[in-house]
Structures are given as structure tokens and as C-alpha cells.
mmCIF file of C-alpha atoms in Angstrom:
data_model
loop_
_atom_site.group_PDB
_atom_site.id
_atom_site.type_symbol
_atom_site.label_atom_id
_atom_site.label_comp_id
_atom_site.label_asym_id
_atom_site.label_seq_id
_atom_site.Cartn_x
_atom_site.Cartn_y
_atom_site.Cartn_z
ATOM 1 C CA UNK A 227 44.611 98.377 127.200
ATOM 2 C CA UNK A 228 41.419 100.258 126.433
ATOM 3 C CA UNK A 229 41.143 103.746 125.030
ATOM 4 C CA UNK A 230 39.891 106.370 127.462
ATOM 5 C CA UNK A 231 38.195 109.009 125.338
ATOM 6 C CA UNK A 232 35.278 109.958 127.573
ATOM 7 C CA UNK A 233 34.316 110.169 131.227
ATOM 8 C CA UNK A 234 32.091 107.125 130.639
ATOM 9 C CA UNK A 235 35.133 105.174 129.400
ATOM 10 C CA UNK A 236 36.987 106.065 132.582
ATOM 11 C CA UNK A 237 33.962 105.228 134.744
ATOM 12 C CA UNK A 238 33.742 101.811 133.074
ATOM 13 C CA UNK A 239 37.390 101.183 133.885
ATOM 14 C CA UNK A 240 36.882 102.322 137.492
ATOM 15 C CA UNK A 241 33.893 99.978 137.898
ATOM 16 C CA UNK A 242 35.911 97.078 136.483
ATOM 17 C CA UNK A 243 38.796 97.906 138.801
ATOM 18 C CA UNK A 244 36.505 98.044 141.847
ATOM 19 C CA UNK A 245 34.793 94.824 140.807
ATOM 20 C CA UNK A 246 38.118 93.027 140.536
ATOM 21 C CA UNK A 247 39.253 94.475 143.869
ATOM 22 C CA UNK A 248 36.096 93.338 145.661
ATOM 23 C CA UNK A 249 36.303 89.856 144.109
ATOM 24 C CA UNK A 250 39.904 89.525 145.295
ATOM 25 C CA UNK A 251 38.846 90.581 148.783
ATOM 26 C CA UNK A 252 36.286 87.786 149.056
ATOM 27 C CA UNK A 253 39.286 85.436 149.134
ATOM 28 C CA UNK A 254 41.524 87.602 151.351
ATOM 29 C CA UNK A 255 39.080 88.676 154.084
ATOM 30 C CA UNK A 256 38.482 85.148 155.439
ATOM 31 C CA UNK A 257 42.259 84.763 155.854
ATOM 32 C CA UNK A 258 42.394 88.039 157.799
ATOM 33 C CA UNK A 259 39.552 86.859 160.042
ATOM 34 C CA UNK A 260 41.221 83.497 160.642
ATOM 35 C CA UNK A 261 44.575 85.126 161.370
ATOM 36 C CA UNK A 262 43.109 87.540 163.922
ATOM 37 C CA UNK A 263 43.784 86.757 167.588
ATOM 38 C CA UNK A 264 41.123 89.204 168.802
ATOM 39 C CA UNK A 265 37.557 87.881 168.544
ATOM 40 C CA UNK A 266 36.071 91.308 167.862
ATOM 41 C CA UNK A 267 38.565 91.845 165.033
ATOM 42 C CA UNK A 268 37.763 88.450 163.513
ATOM 43 C CA UNK A 269 34.028 89.222 163.757
ATOM 44 C CA UNK A 270 34.559 92.614 162.085
ATOM 45 C CA UNK A 271 36.298 90.951 159.137
ATOM 46 C CA UNK A 272 33.557 88.324 158.882
ATOM 47 C CA UNK A 273 30.859 91.017 158.887
ATOM 48 C CA UNK A 274 32.719 92.991 156.235
ATOM 49 C CA UNK A 275 32.939 89.899 154.042
ATOM 50 C CA UNK A 276 29.131 89.899 153.857
ATOM 51 C CA UNK A 277 29.199 93.610 152.985
ATOM 52 C CA UNK A 278 31.823 92.948 150.311
ATOM 53 C CA UNK A 279 29.573 90.341 148.711
ATOM 54 C CA UNK A 280 26.790 92.963 148.654
ATOM 55 C CA UNK A 281 29.182 95.483 147.114
ATOM 56 C CA UNK A 282 29.930 93.028 144.311
ATOM 57 C CA UNK A 283 26.184 92.719 143.647
ATOM 58 C CA UNK A 284 25.874 96.515 143.645
ATOM 59 C CA UNK A 285 28.730 96.823 141.136
ATOM 60 C CA UNK A 286 26.983 94.281 138.914
ATOM 61 C CA UNK A 287 23.833 96.417 139.140
ATOM 62 C CA UNK A 288 25.862 99.539 138.329
ATOM 63 C CA UNK A 289 27.360 97.804 135.296
ATOM 64 C CA UNK A 290 23.886 96.852 134.113
ATOM 65 C CA UNK A 291 22.647 100.438 134.532
ATOM 66 C CA UNK A 292 25.615 101.739 132.545
ATOM 67 C CA UNK A 293 25.356 98.945 129.958
ATOM 68 C CA UNK A 294 28.951 97.855 130.568
ATOM 69 C CA UNK A 295 30.689 94.672 131.684
ATOM 70 C CA UNK A 296 31.990 94.660 135.286
ATOM 71 C CA UNK A 297 34.739 92.203 134.316
ATOM 72 C CA UNK A 298 37.731 92.625 132.073
ATOM 73 C CA UNK A 299 40.310 94.283 134.281
ATOM 74 C CA UNK A 300 42.525 92.979 137.061
ATOM 75 C CA UNK A 301 43.034 95.382 139.943
ATOM 76 C CA UNK A 302 46.793 95.246 140.410
ATOM 77 C CA UNK A 303 46.661 97.815 143.200
ATOM 78 C CA UNK A 304 44.441 95.618 145.369
ATOM 79 C CA UNK A 305 46.563 92.620 144.488
ATOM 80 C CA UNK A 306 49.560 94.457 145.956
ATOM 81 C CA UNK A 307 47.699 95.640 149.059
ATOM 82 C CA UNK A 308 46.480 92.078 149.687
ATOM 83 C CA UNK A 309 50.011 90.734 149.265
ATOM 84 C CA UNK A 310 51.232 93.176 151.906
ATOM 85 C CA UNK A 311 48.404 92.079 154.183
ATOM 86 C CA UNK A 312 49.419 88.453 153.708
ATOM 87 C CA UNK A 313 52.866 89.380 155.042
ATOM 88 C CA UNK A 314 51.230 90.563 158.266
ATOM 89 C CA UNK A 315 49.622 87.141 158.616
ATOM 90 C CA UNK A 316 52.973 85.362 158.309
ATOM 91 C CA UNK A 317 54.647 87.178 161.200
ATOM 92 C CA UNK A 318 55.407 85.726 164.634
ATOM 93 C CA UNK A 319 55.205 87.707 167.856
ATOM 94 C CA UNK A 320 52.892 89.171 170.456
ATOM 95 C CA UNK A 321 49.270 88.521 169.486
ATOM 96 C CA UNK A 322 48.271 92.139 170.147
ATOM 97 C CA UNK A 323 51.078 93.502 167.986
ATOM 98 C CA UNK A 324 50.215 90.993 165.250
ATOM 99 C CA UNK A 325 46.583 92.100 165.342
ATOM 100 C CA UNK A 326 47.681 95.730 165.038
ATOM 101 C CA UNK A 327 49.602 94.740 161.893
ATOM 102 C CA UNK A 328 46.499 93.039 160.493
ATOM 103 C CA UNK A 329 44.449 96.144 161.297
ATOM 104 C CA UNK A 330 46.976 98.293 159.440
ATOM 105 C CA UNK A 331 46.699 96.026 156.411
ATOM 106 C CA UNK A 332 42.898 96.119 156.607
ATOM 107 C CA UNK A 333 42.901 99.896 156.853
ATOM 108 C CA UNK A 334 45.078 100.148 153.728
ATOM 109 C CA UNK A 335 42.515 98.028 151.892
ATOM 110 C CA UNK A 336 39.652 100.260 153.038
ATOM 111 C CA UNK A 337 41.447 103.449 151.997
ATOM 112 C CA UNK A 338 42.255 102.018 148.576
ATOM 113 C CA UNK A 339 38.585 101.135 148.115
ATOM 114 C CA UNK A 340 37.403 104.528 149.388
ATOM 115 C CA UNK A 341 39.602 106.240 146.796
ATOM 116 C CA UNK A 342 38.158 104.077 144.019
ATOM 117 C CA UNK A 343 34.549 104.567 145.062
ATOM 118 C CA UNK A 344 35.020 108.333 145.468
ATOM 119 C CA UNK A 345 36.469 108.585 141.964
ATOM 120 C CA UNK A 346 33.656 106.502 140.453
ATOM 121 C CA UNK A 347 31.017 108.532 142.303
ATOM 122 C CA UNK A 348 32.443 111.807 140.995
ATOM 123 C CA UNK A 349 32.517 110.487 137.427
ATOM 124 C CA UNK A 350 28.941 109.169 137.702
ATOM 125 C CA UNK A 351 27.783 112.536 139.070
ATOM 126 C CA UNK A 352 29.312 114.265 136.049
ATOM 127 C CA UNK A 353 27.368 111.902 133.784
ATOM 128 C CA UNK A 354 24.118 112.546 135.674
ATOM 129 C CA UNK A 355 23.880 108.868 136.675
ATOM 130 C CA UNK A 356 22.028 109.448 139.952
ATOM 131 C CA UNK A 357 21.093 105.805 140.556
ATOM 132 C CA UNK A 358 24.717 104.763 140.014
ATOM 133 C CA UNK A 359 25.841 107.480 142.434
ATOM 134 C CA UNK A 360 23.397 106.175 145.063
ATOM 135 C CA UNK A 361 24.592 102.571 144.703
ATOM 136 C CA UNK A 362 28.268 103.497 144.816
ATOM 137 C CA UNK A 363 27.687 105.798 147.794
ATOM 138 C CA UNK A 364 26.207 102.896 149.755
ATOM 139 C CA UNK A 365 29.406 100.943 149.217
ATOM 140 C CA UNK A 366 31.603 103.938 150.040
ATOM 141 C CA UNK A 367 29.757 104.419 153.328
ATOM 142 C CA UNK A 368 30.288 100.743 154.194
ATOM 143 C CA UNK A 369 34.018 101.073 153.491
ATOM 144 C CA UNK A 370 34.218 104.161 155.698
ATOM 145 C CA UNK A 371 32.352 102.362 158.508
ATOM 146 C CA UNK A 372 34.629 99.317 158.183
ATOM 147 C CA UNK A 373 37.700 101.536 158.464
ATOM 148 C CA UNK A 374 36.244 103.262 161.520
ATOM 149 C CA UNK A 375 35.532 99.865 163.110
ATOM 150 C CA UNK A 376 39.121 98.759 162.490
ATOM 151 C CA UNK A 377 40.421 101.985 164.060
ATOM 152 C CA UNK A 378 38.185 101.508 167.093
ATOM 153 C CA UNK A 379 39.342 97.926 167.626
ATOM 154 C CA UNK A 380 42.934 99.047 167.076
ATOM 155 C CA UNK A 381 42.589 101.698 169.775
ATOM 156 C CA UNK A 382 41.482 99.017 172.243
ATOM 157 C CA UNK A 383 44.310 96.656 171.296
ATOM 158 C CA UNK A 384 46.915 99.438 171.521
ATOM 159 C CA UNK A 385 46.334 99.593 175.272
ATOM 160 C CA UNK A 386 47.109 95.890 175.602
ATOM 161 C CA UNK A 387 50.168 95.663 173.353
ATOM 162 C CA UNK A 388 53.714 95.930 174.696
ATOM 163 C CA UNK A 389 55.392 99.193 173.772
ATOM 164 C CA UNK A 390 59.002 98.032 174.094
ATOM 165 C CA UNK A 391 61.136 94.928 174.603
ATOM 166 C CA UNK A 392 61.050 95.533 178.383
ATOM 167 C CA UNK A 393 57.236 95.397 178.409
ATOM 168 C CA UNK A 394 57.049 92.041 176.674
ATOM 169 C CA UNK A 395 60.016 90.165 178.141
ATOM 170 C CA UNK A 396 59.141 90.132 181.825
ATOM 171 C CA UNK A 397 56.029 89.793 183.948
ATOM 172 C CA UNK A 398 55.606 91.168 187.470
ATOM 173 C CA UNK A 399 57.265 88.045 188.918
ATOM 174 C CA UNK A 400 60.177 88.363 186.489
ATOM 175 C CA UNK A 401 59.201 85.211 184.580
ATOM 176 C CA UNK A 402 59.176 84.989 180.823
ATOM 177 C CA UNK A 403 55.766 85.451 179.231
ATOM 178 C CA UNK A 404 54.033 82.430 177.784
ATOM 179 C CA UNK A 405 54.978 81.683 174.165
ATOM 180 C CA UNK A 406 53.386 84.040 171.698
ATOM 181 C CA UNK A 407 50.912 82.717 169.158
ATOM 182 C CA UNK A 408 51.504 83.041 165.465
ATOM 183 C CA UNK A 409 48.751 85.117 163.853
ATOM 184 C CA UNK A 410 47.964 82.791 160.963
ATOM 185 C CA UNK A 411 47.576 79.765 163.214
ATOM 186 C CA UNK A 412 45.731 81.441 166.069
ATOM 187 C CA UNK A 413 42.020 81.401 166.704
#
């Protein structure tokens, strides 16, 4: 555990935490895309993977500007959020409901990242690190846009998902619906 004596010490720890979080996400996002039943949702995750790779590069640039190492800390918070997201991928049920669960997991990830970037931006502002602020703000704006995209897709899927057992168990002819796909195996 490092000693946090200055704002720069805390900023270094925040950058390392974000770096670890983003690295973990490069492994988790493809699983979310693959587990998505909705093509637009899968495409949104795939697009955000590219952004995440750019965010890692930006954090490396930030570390260079601050003369710190981006590595050295494991983000346990993101590890937990990813583990919860993995649970959503292991569920069986209606493909729309499963996608809504994946969207919820994705939104939790985005909000965790937004909190981290906002904190780092505020610390960098206090240190007068304008270039660092600009780089981190670019990533924050991407996280906000990704969350908005997830919400938009979720709003569309909500209209297609059954709201109760009665909605999903019978069709107009009274026949059982076709078997539901499992999220992790669908695509």
C-alpha cells in the first residue's frame, strides 16, 4: 500500500486504478458483445472496445506527462463489477430480458469509470495539469456517450420484453413460445 501524502500521490493512484480497470475491460467487453442477442447492443460493445483501447493509450500518455507508472495497482472495484456482469451472461431466459440484464451490467461499468475519471480530472485541475485534464476529459466524454447509447438501446428493448409471466408464456394462438436462447451462447 502506498502512502498518500499529496494530491499528486492520489492522482497517481487514481490513474493506476483507471488503467487497471480499462485493461480488465478489454477482456470483458468482447464477452458482453458475444453474449448480446441484439445486434445493435453487440455493435455498441464492439465500438466501445475500440474506445477503451484508446483510453488505455490516453492513460499511458497521462502517466508519461505526470512522470508516473500507469501500472502497479489492481482495480478491485472493476473486478467486482465485471464479475457481476459475468453473472448476467450466465442466465437463461427471454433474450430481451437477458439483454436488459447485460445493459444494466454495462451501465454499472460506465458509471464506475465516470466516477474514476471525474475524480482524476478534479485532482489534475487542482495541480494545474491542463493537458492531463484534456486527455482524461476525452475519456470521460466517451464513457458518458457509451452509457447514453446503452440506455437508448435499453429503451428500445424494453418495449419488446415481456413484463410478466403471462406475457411470455402464451402467444396469440395460445401456443408456447419458441425456446428462449441463452445469452452467452446466442449470436
